JSON list of C-alpha atoms in Angstrom, two decimals:
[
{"chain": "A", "resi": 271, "resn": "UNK", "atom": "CA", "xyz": [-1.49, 10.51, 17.69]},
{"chain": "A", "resi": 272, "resn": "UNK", "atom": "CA", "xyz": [-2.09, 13.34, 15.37]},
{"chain": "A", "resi": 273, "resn": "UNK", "atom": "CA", "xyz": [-3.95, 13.11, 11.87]},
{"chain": "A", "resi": 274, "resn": "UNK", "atom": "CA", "xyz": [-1.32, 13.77, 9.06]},
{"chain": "A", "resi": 275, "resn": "UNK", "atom": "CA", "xyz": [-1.40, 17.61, 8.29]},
{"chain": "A", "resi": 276, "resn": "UNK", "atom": "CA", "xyz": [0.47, 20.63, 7.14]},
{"chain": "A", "resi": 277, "resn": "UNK", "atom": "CA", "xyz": [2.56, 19.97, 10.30]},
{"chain": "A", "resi": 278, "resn": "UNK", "atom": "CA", "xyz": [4.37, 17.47, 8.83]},
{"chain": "A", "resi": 279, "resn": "UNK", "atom": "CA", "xyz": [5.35, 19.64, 5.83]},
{"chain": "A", "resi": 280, "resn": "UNK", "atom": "CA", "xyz": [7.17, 22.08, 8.36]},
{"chain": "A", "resi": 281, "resn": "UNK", "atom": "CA", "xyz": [8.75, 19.82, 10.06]},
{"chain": "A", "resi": 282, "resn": "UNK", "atom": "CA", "xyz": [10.19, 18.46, 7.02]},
{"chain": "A", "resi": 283, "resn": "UNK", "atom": "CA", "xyz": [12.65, 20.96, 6.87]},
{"chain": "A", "resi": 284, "resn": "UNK", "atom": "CA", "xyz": [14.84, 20.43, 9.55]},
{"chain": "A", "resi": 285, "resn": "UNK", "atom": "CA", "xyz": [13.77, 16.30, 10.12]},
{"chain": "A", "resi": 286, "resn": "UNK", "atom": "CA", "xyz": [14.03, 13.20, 8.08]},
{"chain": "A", "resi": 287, "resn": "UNK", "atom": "CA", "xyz": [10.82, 11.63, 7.18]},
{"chain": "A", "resi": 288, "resn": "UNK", "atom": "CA", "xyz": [10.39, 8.05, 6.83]},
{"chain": "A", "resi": 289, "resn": "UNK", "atom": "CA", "xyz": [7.38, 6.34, 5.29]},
{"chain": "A", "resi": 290, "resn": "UNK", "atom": "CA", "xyz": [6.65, 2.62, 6.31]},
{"chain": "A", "resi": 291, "resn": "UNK", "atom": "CA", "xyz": [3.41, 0.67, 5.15]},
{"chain": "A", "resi": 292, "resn": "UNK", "atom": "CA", "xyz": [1.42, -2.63, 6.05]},
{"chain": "A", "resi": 293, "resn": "UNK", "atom": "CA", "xyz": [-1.31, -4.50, 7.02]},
{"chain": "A", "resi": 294, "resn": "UNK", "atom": "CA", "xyz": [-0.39, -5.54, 10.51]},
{"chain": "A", "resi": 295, "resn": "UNK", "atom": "CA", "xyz": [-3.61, -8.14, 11.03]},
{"chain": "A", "resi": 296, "resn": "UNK", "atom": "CA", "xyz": [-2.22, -9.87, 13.74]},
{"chain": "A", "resi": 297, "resn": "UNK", "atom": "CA", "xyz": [0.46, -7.56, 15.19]},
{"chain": "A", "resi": 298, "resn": "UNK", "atom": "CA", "xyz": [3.74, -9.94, 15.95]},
{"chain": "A", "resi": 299, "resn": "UNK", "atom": "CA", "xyz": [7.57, -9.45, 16.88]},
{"chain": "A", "resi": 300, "resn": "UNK", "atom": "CA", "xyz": [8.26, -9.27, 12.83]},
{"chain": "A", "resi": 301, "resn": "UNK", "atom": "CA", "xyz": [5.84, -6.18, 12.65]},
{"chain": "A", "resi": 302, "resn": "UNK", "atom": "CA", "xyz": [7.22, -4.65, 15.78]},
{"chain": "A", "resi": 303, "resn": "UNK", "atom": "CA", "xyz": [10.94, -4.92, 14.57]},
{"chain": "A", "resi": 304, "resn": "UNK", "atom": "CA", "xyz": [10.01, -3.49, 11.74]},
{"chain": "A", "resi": 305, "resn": "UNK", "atom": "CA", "xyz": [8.01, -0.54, 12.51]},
{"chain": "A", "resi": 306, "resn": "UNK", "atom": "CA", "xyz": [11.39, 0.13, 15.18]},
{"chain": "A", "resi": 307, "resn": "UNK", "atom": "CA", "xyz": [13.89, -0.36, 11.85]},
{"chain": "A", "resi": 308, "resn": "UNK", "atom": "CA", "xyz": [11.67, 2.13, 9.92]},
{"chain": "A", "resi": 309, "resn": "UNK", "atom": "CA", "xyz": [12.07, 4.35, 13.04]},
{"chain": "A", "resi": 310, "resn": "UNK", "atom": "CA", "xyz": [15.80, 4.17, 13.36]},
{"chain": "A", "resi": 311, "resn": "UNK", "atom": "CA", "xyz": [16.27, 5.47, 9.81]},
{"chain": "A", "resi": 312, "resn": "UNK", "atom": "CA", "xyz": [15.02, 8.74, 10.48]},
{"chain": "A", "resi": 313, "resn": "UNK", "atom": "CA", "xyz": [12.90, 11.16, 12.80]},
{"chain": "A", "resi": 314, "resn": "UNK", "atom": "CA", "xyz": [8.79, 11.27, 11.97]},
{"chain": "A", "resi": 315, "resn": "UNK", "atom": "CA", "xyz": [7.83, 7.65, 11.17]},
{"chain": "A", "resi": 316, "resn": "UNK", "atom": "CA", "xyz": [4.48, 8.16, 9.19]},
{"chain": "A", "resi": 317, "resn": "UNK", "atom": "CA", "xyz": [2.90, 4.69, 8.95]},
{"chain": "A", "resi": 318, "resn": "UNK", "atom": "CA", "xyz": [0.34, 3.80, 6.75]},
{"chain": "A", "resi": 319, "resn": "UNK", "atom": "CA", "xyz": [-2.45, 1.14, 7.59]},
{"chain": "A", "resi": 320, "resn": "UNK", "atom": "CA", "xyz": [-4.30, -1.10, 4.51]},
{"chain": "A", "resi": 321, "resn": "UNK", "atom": "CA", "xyz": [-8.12, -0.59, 4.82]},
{"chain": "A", "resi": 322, "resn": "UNK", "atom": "CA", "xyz": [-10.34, -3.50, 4.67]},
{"chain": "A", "resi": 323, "resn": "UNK", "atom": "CA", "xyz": [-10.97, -3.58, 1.11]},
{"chain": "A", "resi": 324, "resn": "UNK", "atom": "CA", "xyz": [-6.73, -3.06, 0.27]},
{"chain": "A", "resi": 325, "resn": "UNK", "atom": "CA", "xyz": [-6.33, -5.81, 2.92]},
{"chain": "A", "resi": 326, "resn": "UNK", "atom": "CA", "xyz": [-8.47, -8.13, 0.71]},
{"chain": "A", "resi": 327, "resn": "UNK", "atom": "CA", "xyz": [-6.82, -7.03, -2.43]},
{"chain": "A", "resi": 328, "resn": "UNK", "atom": "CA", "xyz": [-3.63, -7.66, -0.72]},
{"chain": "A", "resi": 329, "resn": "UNK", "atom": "CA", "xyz": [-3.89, -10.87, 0.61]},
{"chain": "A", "resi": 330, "resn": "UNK", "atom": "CA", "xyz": [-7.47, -12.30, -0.85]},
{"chain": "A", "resi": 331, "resn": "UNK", "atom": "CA", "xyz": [-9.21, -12.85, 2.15]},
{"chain": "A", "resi": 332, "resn": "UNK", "atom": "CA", "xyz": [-10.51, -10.60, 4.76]},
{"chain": "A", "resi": 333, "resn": "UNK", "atom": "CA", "xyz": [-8.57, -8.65, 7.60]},
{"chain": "A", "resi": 334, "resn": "UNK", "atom": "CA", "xyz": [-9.00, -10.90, 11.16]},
{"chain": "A", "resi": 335, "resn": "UNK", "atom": "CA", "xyz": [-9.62, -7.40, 12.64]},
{"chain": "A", "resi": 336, "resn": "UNK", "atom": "CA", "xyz": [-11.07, -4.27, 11.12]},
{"chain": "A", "resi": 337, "resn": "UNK", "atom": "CA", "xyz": [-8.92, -1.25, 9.87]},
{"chain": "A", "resi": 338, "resn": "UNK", "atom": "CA", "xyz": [-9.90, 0.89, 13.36]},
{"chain": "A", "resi": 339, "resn": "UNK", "atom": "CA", "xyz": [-8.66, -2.38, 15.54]},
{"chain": "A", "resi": 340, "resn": "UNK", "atom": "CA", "xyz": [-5.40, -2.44, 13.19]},
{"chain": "A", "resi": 341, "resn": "UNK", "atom": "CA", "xyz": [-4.83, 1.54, 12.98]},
{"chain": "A", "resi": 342, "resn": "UNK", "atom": "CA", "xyz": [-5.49, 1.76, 17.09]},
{"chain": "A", "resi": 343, "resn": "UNK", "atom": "CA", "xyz": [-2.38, -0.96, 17.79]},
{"chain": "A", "resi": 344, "resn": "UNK", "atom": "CA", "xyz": [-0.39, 1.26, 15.23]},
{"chain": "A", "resi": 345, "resn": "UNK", "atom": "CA", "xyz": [-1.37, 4.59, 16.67]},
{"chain": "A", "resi": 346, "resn": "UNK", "atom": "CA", "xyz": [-0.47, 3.32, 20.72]},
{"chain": "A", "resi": 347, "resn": "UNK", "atom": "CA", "xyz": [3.19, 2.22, 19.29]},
{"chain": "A", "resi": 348, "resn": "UNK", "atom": "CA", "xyz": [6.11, 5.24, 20.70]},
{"chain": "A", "resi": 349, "resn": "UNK", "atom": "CA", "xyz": [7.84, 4.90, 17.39]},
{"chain": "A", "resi": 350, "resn": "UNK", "atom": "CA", "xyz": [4.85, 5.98, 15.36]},
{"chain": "A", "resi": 351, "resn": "UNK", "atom": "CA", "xyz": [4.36, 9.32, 14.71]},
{"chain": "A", "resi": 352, "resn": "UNK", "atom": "CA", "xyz": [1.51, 9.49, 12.58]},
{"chain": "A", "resi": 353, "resn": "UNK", "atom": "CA", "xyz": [-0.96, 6.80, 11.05]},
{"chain": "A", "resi": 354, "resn": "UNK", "atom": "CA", "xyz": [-3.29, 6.55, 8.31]},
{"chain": "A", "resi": 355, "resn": "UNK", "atom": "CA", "xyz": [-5.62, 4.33, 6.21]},
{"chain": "A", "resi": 356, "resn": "UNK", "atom": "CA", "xyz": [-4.91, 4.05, 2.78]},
{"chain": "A", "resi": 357, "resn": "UNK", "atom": "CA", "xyz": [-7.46, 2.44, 0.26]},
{"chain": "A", "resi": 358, "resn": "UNK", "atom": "CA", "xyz": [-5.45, 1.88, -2.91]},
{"chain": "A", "resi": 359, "resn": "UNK", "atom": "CA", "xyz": [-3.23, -1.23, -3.52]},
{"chain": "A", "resi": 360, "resn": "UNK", "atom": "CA", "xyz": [-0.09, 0.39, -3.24]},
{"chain": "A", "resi": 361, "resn": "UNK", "atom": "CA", "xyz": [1.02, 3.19, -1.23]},
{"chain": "A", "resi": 362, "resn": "UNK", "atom": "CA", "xyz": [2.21, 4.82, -4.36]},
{"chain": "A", "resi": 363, "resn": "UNK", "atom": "CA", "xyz": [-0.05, 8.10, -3.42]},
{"chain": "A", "resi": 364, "resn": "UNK", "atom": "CA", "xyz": [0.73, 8.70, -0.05]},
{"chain": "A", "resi": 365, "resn": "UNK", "atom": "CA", "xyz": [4.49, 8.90, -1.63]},
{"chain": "A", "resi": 366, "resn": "UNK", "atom": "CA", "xyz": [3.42, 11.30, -3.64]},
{"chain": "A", "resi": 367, "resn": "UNK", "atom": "CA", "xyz": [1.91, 13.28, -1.14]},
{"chain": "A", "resi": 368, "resn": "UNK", "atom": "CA", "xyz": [4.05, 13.04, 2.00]},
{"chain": "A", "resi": 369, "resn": "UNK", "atom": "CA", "xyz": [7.27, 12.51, -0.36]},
{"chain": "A", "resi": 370, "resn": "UNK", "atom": "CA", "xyz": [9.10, 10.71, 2.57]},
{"chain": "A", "resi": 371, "resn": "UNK", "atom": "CA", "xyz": [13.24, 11.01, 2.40]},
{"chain": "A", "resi": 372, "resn": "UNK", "atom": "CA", "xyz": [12.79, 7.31, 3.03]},
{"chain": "A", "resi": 373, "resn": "UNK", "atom": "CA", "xyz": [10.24, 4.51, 1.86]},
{"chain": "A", "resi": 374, "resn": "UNK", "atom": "CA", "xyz": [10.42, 0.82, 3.67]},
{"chain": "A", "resi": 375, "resn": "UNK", "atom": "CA", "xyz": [9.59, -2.10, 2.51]},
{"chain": "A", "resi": 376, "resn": "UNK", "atom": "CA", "xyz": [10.01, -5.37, 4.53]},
{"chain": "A", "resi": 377, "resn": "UNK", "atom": "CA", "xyz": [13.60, -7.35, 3.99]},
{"chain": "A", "resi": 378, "resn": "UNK", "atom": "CA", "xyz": [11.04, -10.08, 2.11]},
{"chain": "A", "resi": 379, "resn": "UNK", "atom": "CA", "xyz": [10.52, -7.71, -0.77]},
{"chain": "A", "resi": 380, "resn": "UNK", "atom": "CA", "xyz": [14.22, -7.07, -1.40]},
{"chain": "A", "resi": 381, "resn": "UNK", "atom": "CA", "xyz": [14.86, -9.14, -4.45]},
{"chain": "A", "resi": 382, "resn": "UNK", "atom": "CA", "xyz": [11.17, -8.12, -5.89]},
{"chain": "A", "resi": 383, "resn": "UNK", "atom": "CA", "xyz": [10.20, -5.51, -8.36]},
{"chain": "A", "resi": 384, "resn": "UNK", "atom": "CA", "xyz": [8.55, -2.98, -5.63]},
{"chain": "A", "resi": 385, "resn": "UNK", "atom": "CA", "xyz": [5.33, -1.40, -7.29]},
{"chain": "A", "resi": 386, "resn": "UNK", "atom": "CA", "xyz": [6.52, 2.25, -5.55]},
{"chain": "A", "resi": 387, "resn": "UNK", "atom": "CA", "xyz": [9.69, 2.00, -7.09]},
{"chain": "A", "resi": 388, "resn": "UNK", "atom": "CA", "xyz": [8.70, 3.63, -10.08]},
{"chain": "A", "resi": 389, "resn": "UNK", "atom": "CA", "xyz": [7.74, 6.94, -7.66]},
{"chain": "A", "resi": 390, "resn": "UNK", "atom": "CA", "xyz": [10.57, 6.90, -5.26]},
{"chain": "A", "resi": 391, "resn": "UNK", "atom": "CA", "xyz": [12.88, 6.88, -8.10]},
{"chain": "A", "resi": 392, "resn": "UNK", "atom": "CA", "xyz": [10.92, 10.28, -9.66]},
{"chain": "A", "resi": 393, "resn": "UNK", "atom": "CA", "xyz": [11.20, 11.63, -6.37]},
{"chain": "A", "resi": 394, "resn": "UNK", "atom": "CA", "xyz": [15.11, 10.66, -5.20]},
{"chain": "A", "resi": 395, "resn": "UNK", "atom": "CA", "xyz": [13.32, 8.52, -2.40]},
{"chain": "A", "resi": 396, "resn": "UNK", "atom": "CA", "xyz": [15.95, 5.85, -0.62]},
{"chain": "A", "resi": 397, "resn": "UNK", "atom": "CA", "xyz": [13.94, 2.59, -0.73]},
{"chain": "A", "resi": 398, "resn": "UNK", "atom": "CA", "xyz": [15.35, 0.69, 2.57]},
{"chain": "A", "resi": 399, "resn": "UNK", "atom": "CA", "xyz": [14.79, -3.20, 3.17]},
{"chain": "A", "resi": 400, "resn": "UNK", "atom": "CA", "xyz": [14.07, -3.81, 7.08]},
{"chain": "A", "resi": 401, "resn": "UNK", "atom": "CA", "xyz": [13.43, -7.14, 8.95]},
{"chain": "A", "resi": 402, "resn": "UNK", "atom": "CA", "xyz": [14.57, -10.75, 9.13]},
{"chain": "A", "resi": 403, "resn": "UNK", "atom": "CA", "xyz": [12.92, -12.89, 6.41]},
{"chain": "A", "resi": 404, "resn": "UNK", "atom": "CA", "xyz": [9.58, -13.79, 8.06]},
{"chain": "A", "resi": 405, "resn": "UNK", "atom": "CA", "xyz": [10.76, -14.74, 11.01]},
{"chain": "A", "resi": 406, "resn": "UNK", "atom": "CA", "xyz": [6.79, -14.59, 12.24]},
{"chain": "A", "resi": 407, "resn": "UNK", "atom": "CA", "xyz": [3.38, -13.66, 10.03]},
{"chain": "A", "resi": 408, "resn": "UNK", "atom": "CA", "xyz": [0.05, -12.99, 11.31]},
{"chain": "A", "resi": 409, "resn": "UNK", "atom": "CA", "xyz": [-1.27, -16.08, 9.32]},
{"chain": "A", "resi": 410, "resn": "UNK", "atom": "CA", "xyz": [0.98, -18.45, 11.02]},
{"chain": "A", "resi": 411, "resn": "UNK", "atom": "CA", "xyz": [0.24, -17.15, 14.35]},
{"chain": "A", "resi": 412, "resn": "UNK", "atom": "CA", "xyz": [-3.60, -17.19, 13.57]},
{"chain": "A", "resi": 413, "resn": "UNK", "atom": "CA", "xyz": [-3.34, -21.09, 12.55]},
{"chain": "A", "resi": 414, "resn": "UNK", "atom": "CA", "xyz": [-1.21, -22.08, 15.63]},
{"chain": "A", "resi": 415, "resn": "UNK", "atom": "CA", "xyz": [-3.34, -20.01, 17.80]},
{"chain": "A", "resi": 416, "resn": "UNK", "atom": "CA", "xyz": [-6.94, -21.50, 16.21]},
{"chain": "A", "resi": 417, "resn": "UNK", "atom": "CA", "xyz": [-5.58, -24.56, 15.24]},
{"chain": "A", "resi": 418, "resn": "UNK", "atom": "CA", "xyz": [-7.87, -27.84, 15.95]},
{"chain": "A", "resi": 419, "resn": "UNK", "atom": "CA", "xyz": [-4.42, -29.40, 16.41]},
{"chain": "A", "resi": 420, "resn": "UNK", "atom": "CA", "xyz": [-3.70, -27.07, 19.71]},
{"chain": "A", "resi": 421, "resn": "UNK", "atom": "CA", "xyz": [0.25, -27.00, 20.30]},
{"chain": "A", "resi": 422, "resn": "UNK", "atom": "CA", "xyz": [3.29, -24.55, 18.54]}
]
């Protein structure tokens, strides 16, 4: 897995570049299908990782594994082309940065006011919805995996 870099810029040209964004705690099936949606809608998937502190900002409690434990699982994935940590609440500057022909967003956010939306629109970035509506989270599988009650 390469660090993003000029690279990417090149390759622009001639390949579509989707942009796809989480914190992926607890990697599940919901993540995975995901990450392989973002994939299908174009050739260099750049994902981008929450740090710690975004995490907490995010969802108000700490990450169950550390940004390096979260970016590694990322990084192995085939799909994924490149990876990086982002420490801002949004991904709103990697957009401006990479400008992606695509930016995903999980199918949960679809009827939501996106906080990128603003940028993609600047931009002429597609916005695309991908997933099943939580079908799995990493907090549900961390309280049926550590629950006192045991069991699914």
């Amino acid at each position: 897995m390469e660090e993003i870099n000029q690279e990417i810029f090149t390759k622009r040209e001639s390949k579509k570049v989707v942009l796809a964004g989480g914190c992926f705690d607890i990697f599940h099936i919901g993540h995975l299908e995901y990450l392989q949606g973002a994939k299908d809608l174009g050739d260099i998937l750049i994902v981008g990782v929450n740090s710690d502190d975004s995490y907490l900002w995010c969802k108000s409690r700490k990450p169950r594994f550390s940004e390096e434990q979260r970016i590694s699982i990322i990084a192995a994935l085939e799909m994924v082309d490149y990876v990086f940590v982002f420490n801002h609440r949004t991904l709103k500057e990697a957009i401006e940065i990479i400008s992606p022909h695509v930016f995903t967003k999980g199918i949960d956010y679809k009827n939501k006011k996106i906080i990128e939306e603003d940028v993609c629109q600047q931009k002429n970035i597609g916005i695309e919805y991908i997933g099943e509506c939580k079908k799995a989270s990493s907090s549900n599988l961390y309280d049926i995996l550590f629950s006192t009650k045991g069991g699914y």
